[in-house]
Short mmCIF file of C-alpha atoms in Angstrom, two decimals:
data_model
loop_
_atom_site.label_atom_id
_atom_site.label_comp_id
_atom_site.label_asym_id
_atom_site.label_seq_id
_atom_site.Cartn_x
_atom_site.Cartn_y
_atom_site.Cartn_z
CA MET J 1 73.70 149.89 142.80
CA ILE J 2 71.92 148.21 145.70
CA THR J 3 71.71 144.42 145.41
CA ASP J 4 69.83 141.62 147.11
CA ILE J 5 71.54 139.03 149.28
CA GLN J 6 72.32 136.88 146.22
CA GLY J 7 73.91 139.81 144.39
CA HIS J 8 71.10 140.79 141.99
CA ALA J 9 70.54 144.48 141.26
CA LEU J 10 67.45 146.02 142.88
CA SER J 11 66.19 148.83 140.67
CA GLY J 12 64.74 151.78 142.56
CA ALA J 13 65.74 150.54 146.02
CA ASN J 14 67.45 152.34 148.87
CA PRO J 15 69.17 150.70 151.85
CA GLY J 16 66.14 150.80 154.17
CA ALA J 17 63.79 149.50 151.51
CA ALA J 18 66.23 146.73 150.59
CA THR J 19 66.36 145.61 154.23
CA ALA J 20 62.55 145.40 154.43
CA TYR J 21 62.50 143.55 151.11
CA GLU J 22 65.00 140.93 152.33
CA GLN J 23 62.86 140.43 155.43
CA ALA J 24 59.87 139.80 153.15
CA VAL J 25 61.85 137.30 151.06
CA ALA J 26 62.98 135.48 154.21
CA ALA J 27 59.38 135.28 155.46
CA PHE J 28 58.24 133.94 152.10
CA GLN J 29 60.95 131.29 152.11
CA ILE J 30 59.82 129.71 155.38
CA TYR J 31 56.12 130.69 155.12
CA ARG J 32 56.31 132.47 158.41
CA GLY J 33 55.60 136.06 159.42
CA ASP J 34 54.06 138.76 157.26
CA PRO J 35 55.92 139.30 153.98
CA MET J 36 53.22 141.63 152.67
CA ALA J 37 53.72 144.05 155.56
CA ARG J 38 57.46 144.13 154.96
CA LEU J 39 56.89 144.76 151.25
CA ASP J 40 54.55 147.64 152.03
CA GLU J 41 57.33 149.10 154.20
CA ALA J 42 59.80 148.71 151.35
CA ILE J 43 57.47 150.39 148.87
CA ALA J 44 56.73 153.22 151.28
CA ALA J 45 60.47 153.80 151.66
CA ALA J 46 61.15 153.53 147.91
CA PRO J 47 58.00 153.85 145.75
CA GLN J 48 59.92 152.98 142.55
CA PHE J 49 61.44 149.79 144.03
CA ALA J 50 60.52 147.34 141.26
CA MET J 51 61.24 144.01 142.95
CA ALA J 52 59.19 144.97 146.00
CA HIS J 53 56.18 145.49 143.74
CA LEU J 54 57.01 142.34 141.77
CA LEU J 55 57.32 140.10 144.81
CA LYS J 56 54.01 141.48 146.05
CA ALA J 57 52.45 140.62 142.69
CA HIS J 58 53.93 137.09 142.82
CA LEU J 59 52.50 136.44 146.29
CA LEU J 60 49.05 137.76 145.40
CA ALA J 61 48.84 135.96 142.05
CA LEU J 62 49.88 132.66 143.62
CA ALA J 63 47.17 132.91 146.27
CA THR J 64 44.59 131.74 143.64
CA GLU J 65 41.95 133.98 145.23
CA PRO J 66 39.85 136.40 143.13
CA ASP J 67 40.44 139.47 145.33
CA ALA J 68 44.15 138.74 145.66
CA VAL J 69 44.51 138.34 141.89
CA ALA J 70 42.90 141.76 141.37
CA MET J 71 45.46 143.23 143.78
CA ALA J 72 48.26 141.40 141.93
CA ARG J 73 47.14 143.09 138.74
CA GLU J 74 47.33 146.48 140.47
CA ALA J 75 50.85 145.74 141.72
CA LEU J 76 51.99 144.67 138.25
CA ASP J 77 50.37 147.71 136.64
CA ALA J 78 52.28 149.94 139.07
CA VAL J 79 55.54 148.39 137.88
CA ARG J 80 54.68 148.97 134.25
CA GLN J 81 53.76 152.60 134.71
CA GLY J 82 57.22 154.02 134.26
CA MET J 83 59.44 151.99 136.60
CA ALA J 84 62.94 151.20 135.36
CA LEU J 85 63.45 147.43 135.05
CA ASP J 86 66.54 145.47 134.20
CA GLU J 87 66.31 142.24 132.19
CA ARG J 88 65.82 140.05 135.27
CA GLU J 89 63.05 142.21 136.69
CA ALA J 90 61.29 142.43 133.32
CA SER J 91 61.40 138.63 133.17
CA HIS J 92 59.64 138.44 136.55
CA ALA J 93 56.94 140.79 135.27
CA ALA J 94 56.37 138.69 132.15
CA ALA J 95 55.94 135.49 134.17
CA ILE J 96 53.48 137.13 136.56
CA GLU J 97 51.45 138.38 133.61
CA LEU J 98 51.09 134.82 132.33
CA VAL J 99 49.87 133.55 135.70
CA LEU J 100 47.28 136.34 135.82
CA GLN J 101 46.11 135.30 132.36
CA GLY J 102 45.55 131.72 133.57
CA GLU J 103 48.40 130.42 131.42
CA TRP J 104 50.18 128.41 134.09
CA THR J 105 52.34 126.26 131.83
CA GLN J 106 53.50 129.25 129.81
CA ALA J 107 54.41 130.95 133.10
CA ALA J 108 56.34 127.85 134.18
CA LEU J 109 58.25 127.76 130.92
CA ALA J 110 59.07 131.46 131.21
CA LEU J 111 60.40 130.86 134.73
CA ASP J 112 62.36 127.82 133.48
CA ARG J 113 64.23 130.11 131.11
CA HIS J 114 64.58 132.76 133.82
CA ASN J 115 66.07 130.25 136.28
CA MET J 116 68.60 129.08 133.70
CA ARG J 117 69.79 132.66 133.21
CA HIS J 118 69.61 133.55 136.91
CA PRO J 119 70.21 130.36 138.94
CA TYR J 120 70.63 132.29 142.20
CA ASP J 121 67.32 134.16 141.92
CA VAL J 122 65.65 132.38 144.82
CA VAL J 123 62.43 134.40 144.49
CA ALA J 124 62.02 133.19 140.91
CA LEU J 125 62.89 129.63 141.94
CA GLN J 126 60.27 129.60 144.67
CA ALA J 127 57.63 131.26 142.48
CA GLY J 128 58.35 128.76 139.72
CA HIS J 129 58.21 125.85 142.16
CA LEU J 130 54.75 127.00 143.27
CA VAL J 131 53.61 127.40 139.67
CA ASP J 132 54.70 123.80 139.07
CA PHE J 133 52.71 122.74 142.13
CA TYR J 134 49.58 124.57 141.02
CA ARG J 135 49.66 122.79 137.67
CA GLY J 136 50.50 119.42 139.22
CA ASN J 137 53.76 118.96 137.32
CA ALA J 138 55.77 116.54 139.44
CA ARG J 139 58.72 116.34 137.08
CA ASN J 140 59.35 120.06 136.99
CA LEU J 141 58.90 120.36 140.75
CA ARG J 142 62.03 118.22 140.90
CA ASP J 143 63.89 119.29 137.78
CA ARG J 144 63.49 123.05 138.12
CA ILE J 145 65.58 122.79 141.27
CA ALA J 146 67.90 120.06 139.96
CA ARG J 147 68.90 122.28 137.04
CA VAL J 148 70.26 125.01 139.31
CA LEU J 149 71.30 123.16 142.46
CA PRO J 150 74.88 122.48 141.26
CA HIS J 151 75.42 126.26 141.18
CA TRP J 152 74.66 126.51 144.90
CA SER J 153 76.88 125.68 147.88
CA ASN J 154 76.28 125.17 151.58
CA ASP J 155 77.65 128.57 152.53
CA MET J 156 75.27 130.53 150.29
CA PRO J 157 72.24 132.27 151.81
CA ALA J 158 68.99 130.35 151.18
CA HIS J 159 70.80 127.14 150.12
CA SER J 160 68.73 125.15 152.61
CA ILE J 161 65.53 126.65 151.15
CA VAL J 162 66.53 125.37 147.72
CA LEU J 163 67.16 121.94 149.26
CA GLY J 164 63.68 121.97 150.81
CA MET J 165 62.11 122.62 147.42
CA HIS J 166 64.17 119.86 145.88
CA ALA J 167 62.98 117.47 148.60
CA PHE J 168 59.36 118.06 147.66
CA GLY J 169 60.08 117.59 143.97
CA LEU J 170 61.87 114.32 144.68
CA GLU J 171 58.91 113.13 146.73
CA GLU J 172 56.37 113.97 144.03
CA CYS J 173 58.49 111.95 141.58
CA GLY J 174 58.48 108.92 143.90
CA ASP J 175 62.13 109.16 144.97
CA TYR J 176 61.15 108.82 148.59
CA ALA J 177 64.46 107.89 150.24
CA ARG J 178 66.31 110.82 148.65
CA ALA J 179 63.40 113.15 149.35
CA GLU J 180 63.42 112.35 153.06
CA ALA J 181 67.20 112.65 153.29
CA VAL J 182 67.29 116.00 151.49
CA GLY J 183 64.33 117.32 153.48
CA ARG J 184 66.02 116.42 156.76
CA GLU J 185 69.25 118.03 155.55
CA ALA J 186 67.40 121.25 154.75
CA LEU J 187 65.82 121.26 158.21
CA ALA J 188 69.17 120.70 159.89
CA HIS J 189 70.21 124.11 158.49
CA GLN J 190 66.85 125.88 158.84
CA PRO J 191 64.51 124.15 161.34
CA LEU J 192 61.69 126.60 160.53
CA ASP J 193 61.50 125.63 156.85
CA CYS J 194 57.86 124.53 156.64
CA TRP J 195 58.18 123.43 153.02
CA ALA J 196 60.98 121.00 153.84
CA HIS J 197 59.06 119.73 156.87
CA HIS J 198 56.00 119.13 154.75
CA ALA J 199 58.09 117.37 152.07
CA VAL J 200 59.12 114.77 154.66
CA ALA J 201 55.49 114.50 155.82
CA HIS J 202 54.51 113.77 152.21
CA VAL J 203 57.08 110.96 152.07
CA MET J 204 55.55 109.33 155.13
CA GLU J 205 52.05 109.71 153.70
CA MET J 206 52.99 108.20 150.33
CA GLN J 207 54.89 105.30 151.92
CA GLY J 208 52.01 104.46 154.27
CA ARG J 209 53.88 105.28 157.48
CA PRO J 210 51.17 106.92 159.61
CA GLN J 211 52.82 106.23 162.97
CA ASP J 212 56.03 107.84 161.74
CA GLY J 213 54.00 110.74 160.38
CA ILE J 214 52.29 111.37 163.71
CA GLY J 215 55.64 111.24 165.49
CA TRP J 216 57.19 113.61 162.94
CA MET J 217 54.40 116.15 163.37
CA ARG J 218 54.38 115.99 167.16
CA ALA J 219 58.14 116.20 167.59
CA ARG J 220 58.38 119.26 165.35
CA GLU J 221 55.14 121.00 166.31
CA PRO J 222 56.93 124.02 167.83
CA GLN J 223 58.50 124.69 164.41
CA TRP J 224 55.27 124.53 162.35
CA ALA J 225 52.28 125.33 164.55
CA GLY J 226 52.90 128.98 165.51
CA GLU J 227 50.24 131.62 164.91
CA ASP J 228 52.46 133.39 162.38
CA ASN J 229 53.00 130.20 160.36
CA PHE J 230 51.30 130.15 156.98
CA PHE J 231 51.69 126.36 156.76
CA LYS J 232 50.15 125.63 160.14
CA VAL J 233 46.86 124.36 158.70
CA HIS J 234 48.42 122.29 155.93
CA ASN J 235 50.84 120.58 158.28
CA ALA J 236 48.01 119.87 160.72
CA TRP J 237 46.11 118.37 157.76
CA HIS J 238 49.01 115.99 157.17
CA GLY J 239 48.84 114.91 160.79
CA ALA J 240 45.10 114.38 160.46
CA LEU J 241 45.62 112.11 157.43
CA CYS J 242 47.90 109.92 159.52
CA HIS J 243 45.29 109.60 162.26
CA LEU J 244 42.58 108.89 159.69
CA GLU J 245 44.65 106.10 158.17
CA LEU J 246 44.73 104.48 161.62
CA GLY J 247 40.99 104.95 162.14
CA GLN J 248 41.54 107.53 164.88
CA THR J 249 38.63 109.73 163.86
CA ALA J 250 38.30 111.47 167.24
CA GLU J 251 41.84 112.78 166.83
CA VAL J 252 41.03 113.88 163.26
CA LEU J 253 38.01 115.86 164.40
CA ALA J 254 40.05 117.40 167.21
CA LEU J 255 42.64 118.61 164.72
CA TYR J 256 39.91 119.93 162.44
CA ASP J 257 38.24 121.85 165.26
CA GLY J 258 41.61 123.07 166.52
CA LEU J 259 44.54 123.92 164.29
CA ILE J 260 42.71 123.47 161.00
CA ARG J 261 39.49 125.43 161.47
CA ALA J 262 39.40 127.12 164.88
CA GLY J 263 40.64 130.36 163.36
CA ARG J 264 38.00 130.28 160.56
CA SER J 265 40.78 130.95 158.04
CA ALA J 266 39.68 132.71 154.86
CA VAL J 267 42.87 131.61 153.06
CA VAL J 268 41.82 129.40 150.16
CA LEU J 269 44.65 126.89 150.66
CA ASP J 270 43.44 126.31 154.22
CA MET J 271 39.86 125.84 153.01
CA VAL J 272 40.99 123.29 150.42
CA ASP J 273 42.49 121.24 153.26
CA ALA J 274 39.34 121.61 155.36
CA SER J 275 37.06 120.46 152.52
CA ALA J 276 39.29 117.52 151.68
CA LEU J 277 39.44 116.38 155.30
CA LEU J 278 35.69 116.58 155.88
CA TRP J 279 35.11 114.69 152.64
CA ARG J 280 37.48 111.91 153.72
CA LEU J 281 35.68 111.71 157.06
CA HIS J 282 32.39 111.47 155.18
CA LEU J 283 33.79 108.61 153.09
CA ALA J 284 34.81 106.90 156.33
CA GLY J 285 31.24 107.13 157.61
CA VAL J 286 31.88 109.83 160.21
CA ASP J 287 29.12 112.32 160.95
CA VAL J 288 30.80 115.73 160.81
CA GLY J 289 27.70 117.61 161.96
CA ASP J 290 27.32 121.24 160.89
CA ARG J 291 31.00 121.76 160.13
CA TRP J 292 30.13 121.85 156.43
CA VAL J 293 27.93 124.92 156.91
CA GLU J 294 30.66 127.19 158.25
CA LEU J 295 33.11 126.03 155.62
CA ALA J 296 30.65 126.54 152.76
CA GLN J 297 30.07 130.12 153.89
CA ALA J 298 33.82 130.73 153.85
CA TRP J 299 34.00 129.43 150.27
CA ASP J 300 31.51 132.02 149.02
CA ALA J 301 34.22 134.66 148.67
CA HIS J 302 36.44 132.45 146.50
CA ALA J 303 34.47 129.93 144.44
CA ASP J 304 33.90 131.94 141.28
CA GLY J 305 34.08 129.06 138.79
CA GLN J 306 36.66 130.93 136.73
CA LEU J 307 40.02 131.47 138.36
CA TYR J 308 41.32 128.07 139.48
CA PRO J 309 39.10 124.97 139.12
CA PHE J 310 41.01 122.94 141.72
CA ASN J 311 39.60 125.35 144.31
CA ASP J 312 36.08 125.21 142.88
CA TRP J 313 36.09 121.41 143.09
CA HIS J 314 36.83 121.65 146.81
CA ALA J 315 34.15 124.29 147.24
CA VAL J 316 31.63 121.87 145.71
CA MET J 317 32.47 119.36 148.46
CA ALA J 318 31.51 121.94 151.06
CA TYR J 319 28.38 123.02 149.21
CA LEU J 320 27.24 119.39 148.97
CA GLY J 321 27.82 118.88 152.69
CA ALA J 322 25.98 122.10 153.56
CA ASP J 323 23.02 121.20 151.28
CA ARG J 324 23.42 124.19 148.98
CA PRO J 325 22.35 122.77 145.61
CA ARG J 326 22.21 126.14 143.85
CA ASP J 327 25.89 126.77 144.49
CA VAL J 328 26.74 123.23 143.45
CA GLN J 329 24.84 123.77 140.21
CA ARG J 330 26.49 127.15 139.66
CA LEU J 331 29.93 125.55 139.71
CA ARG J 332 28.80 122.53 137.69
CA ASP J 333 27.60 124.90 135.00
CA ALA J 334 30.83 126.89 135.14
CA MET J 335 32.90 123.76 134.54
CA ARG J 336 30.62 122.47 131.78
CA ASN J 337 30.58 125.81 129.98
CA ALA J 338 34.25 126.69 130.38
CA GLY J 339 35.73 127.60 127.04
CA GLY J 340 39.25 126.96 125.86
CA ALA J 341 40.47 130.55 125.93
CA THR J 342 43.02 129.91 128.71
CA GLU J 343 44.78 126.92 130.17
CA ALA J 344 42.82 127.29 133.41
CA ALA J 345 39.56 127.17 131.42
CA ARG J 346 40.72 123.99 129.69
CA TRP J 347 41.48 122.45 133.07
CA ALA J 348 37.92 123.23 134.09
CA ALA J 349 36.38 121.69 130.99
CA ASP J 350 38.70 118.70 130.63
CA THR J 351 39.07 117.63 134.25
CA GLY J 352 37.13 119.88 136.63
CA ALA J 353 33.78 118.98 135.09
CA ASP J 354 34.32 115.24 135.55
CA LEU J 355 35.60 115.65 139.10
CA ILE J 356 32.64 117.74 140.15
CA GLU J 357 30.15 115.48 138.37
CA GLY J 358 31.74 112.46 139.99
CA PHE J 359 31.68 113.90 143.49
CA VAL J 360 28.09 115.11 143.08
CA ALA J 361 27.04 111.67 141.83
CA HIS J 362 28.79 109.96 144.74
CA TRP J 363 27.07 112.24 147.24
CA GLN J 364 23.71 111.56 145.66
CA GLY J 365 24.23 107.79 145.62
CA ASP J 366 24.52 107.50 141.84
CA HIS J 367 27.63 105.37 142.04
CA ASP J 368 27.59 104.18 138.44
CA THR J 369 27.90 107.78 137.21
CA ALA J 370 30.48 108.54 139.88
CA VAL J 371 32.63 105.64 138.69
CA GLN J 372 32.43 106.71 135.06
CA CYS J 373 33.37 110.33 135.78
CA LEU J 374 36.10 109.70 138.35
CA TYR J 375 37.76 106.92 136.37
CA ARG J 376 38.07 109.34 133.45
CA ALA J 377 39.39 112.14 135.64
CA ARG J 378 41.86 110.27 137.82
CA ALA J 379 44.93 110.63 135.58
CA ILE J 380 45.43 114.35 136.13
CA ALA J 381 48.98 114.43 137.46
CA ASN J 382 50.22 116.99 134.94
CA ARG J 383 47.16 119.05 134.11
CA PHE J 384 45.12 120.14 137.08
CA GLY J 385 47.04 120.84 140.27
CA GLY J 386 47.73 119.62 143.76
CA SER J 387 50.04 116.96 145.18
CA HIS J 388 49.71 113.19 145.04
CA ALA J 389 48.45 113.26 148.63
CA GLN J 390 45.78 115.82 147.77
CA ARG J 391 44.67 114.02 144.62
CA ASP J 392 44.36 110.68 146.45
CA ILE J 393 40.86 111.80 147.40
CA ILE J 394 39.84 111.04 143.80
CA ASP J 395 40.86 107.39 143.93
CA TRP J 396 39.51 107.03 147.47
CA THR J 397 36.10 108.31 146.32
CA LEU J 398 36.22 106.19 143.16
CA THR J 399 36.95 103.05 145.17
CA GLU J 400 34.22 103.85 147.65
CA SER J 401 31.71 104.37 144.83
CA ALA J 402 32.71 101.08 143.25
CA LEU J 403 32.11 99.35 146.57
CA ARG J 404 28.80 101.04 147.28
CA GLY J 405 27.67 100.41 143.72
CA GLY J 406 28.35 96.70 144.01
CA GLN J 407 31.06 96.68 141.35
CA ARG J 408 33.15 93.91 142.84
CA GLY J 409 35.68 93.47 140.06
CA LEU J 410 36.52 97.16 139.84
CA ALA J 411 36.57 97.64 143.60
CA GLU J 412 38.92 94.69 144.06
CA ALA J 413 41.18 95.92 141.25
CA LEU J 414 41.38 99.39 142.75
CA ALA J 415 42.13 97.95 146.19
CA HIS J 416 44.98 95.88 144.73
CA GLU J 417 46.28 98.97 142.94
CA ARG J 418 46.37 100.92 146.19
CA LEU J 419 47.90 98.05 148.15
CA ALA J 420 50.74 97.78 145.62
CA LEU J 421 51.84 101.23 146.83
CA ARG J 422 50.91 100.93 150.53
CA PRO J 423 50.66 97.22 151.33
CA HIS J 424 50.06 97.70 155.07
CA SER J 425 47.48 100.48 154.84
CA PRO J 426 44.46 99.74 157.05
CA VAL J 427 42.27 101.79 154.70
CA ASN J 428 43.42 99.86 151.62
CA LEU J 429 43.16 96.50 153.36
CA GLY J 430 39.62 97.48 154.34
CA PHE J 431 38.82 98.21 150.70
CA LEU J 432 40.01 94.75 149.66
CA ARG J 433 38.10 93.02 152.45
CA ARG J 434 34.90 94.82 151.51
CA ALA J 435 35.38 94.14 147.81
CA ARG J 436 35.78 90.43 148.41
CA GLY J 437 32.66 90.48 150.54
CA LEU J 438 30.52 91.77 147.69
CA GLY J 439 28.17 89.38 145.92
CA ASP J 440 28.09 88.93 142.17
CA GLY J 441 24.65 90.49 141.73
CA ALA J 442 25.62 93.27 139.36
CA THR J 443 22.84 94.97 137.49
CA ALA J 444 22.78 95.20 133.72
CA ARG J 445 23.68 98.88 133.97
CA GLN J 446 26.65 98.08 136.22
CA ARG J 447 27.90 95.55 133.71
CA ARG J 448 27.67 98.19 130.99
CA VAL J 449 29.64 100.63 133.16
CA ARG J 450 32.32 98.01 133.79
CA ALA J 451 32.62 97.39 130.09
CA ALA J 452 32.91 101.13 129.40
CA VAL J 453 35.60 101.58 132.06
CA THR J 454 37.72 98.70 130.82
CA ALA J 455 37.23 99.40 127.12
#
């Protein structure tokens, strides 16, 4: 029986196919190269190679793109049409099926159980870690890895990859010192591990260390900025956030026009970063010109209002900037009318609708409505998706709406809340200064909104 590098049986494989498969797994681990091409080679060499089909289905399902999800379904169907699967491989198939059904938490729980039975299955660990990320579950980002890490040792293949995942989970749970230490340890063993690099970048973002963040990105740019690096855009986005914190908007626009958007990436994760960065620039009063137009056109292939509402919310930002009200309304209606048939649909109805309504209201200058919607939607850590750094755009927009709407008490409270986490942040200090500069001329409607928010 042919096995993978961790010793798991690979049903239907031959030696050449197994080699191509391991190359795909290695590319997936560091988000570098072309794992799909290697998997196609493995399948061509061994058409009944179950794990090659299953890893392909994992990658496509986790892309959160409509076309990719359709291809993931085809890959999973191929597995189920007569391929021999052992218990571990059947468990992979079951988890993928749940993701395709929009049942992210059920998929995470299935992979929890899988990881407990197969603690060395690094593909399942990484897939589960991404599922936890897509549903915004900070605790399981940490604990999924913590449950298996004692089984691993430094001399085992992919041990540093497991450390990199643990670093990100520690960061999302606020254990910043350990997160940075573990992330740096992972990189000492595998300098090309983009996930570990980005975990350390998240620490610096959450601790309000923009100068350190800029230095971190620049010093390690050769490891994360290559053309074959899937995380190139996201890491550049982290660098841009550091510059934005310091008010260096020319540098932010240069990064946007360069590493972030010069290639006109059609990858939805890259477009999420682009939307979020342009929106932050808009909040900062920067004229971004016609950049919204190109980005909105790129969103057309992905924003279906059904698959993954976190993406649709970011598409709405671009549609607002590009003055495309019909597409904004299309996604507003999709969120409002989302049923409860799947978990993803419930995310849309319970959180996506308020986020989109709040961002639309902010854009249109209806700051009272924006405050109501965004204050309701802000506590989404375990039921919508994204990282703390990504979701900070909600509180940033909420605070800005409170300021522009003349709601001094709320704006000052939000500024204090942000400063408790990042006391030296120029952005947060600016919020407090502006809040204290507001008069006390609240309208009757604003007073009613304040009462509703604090009720």
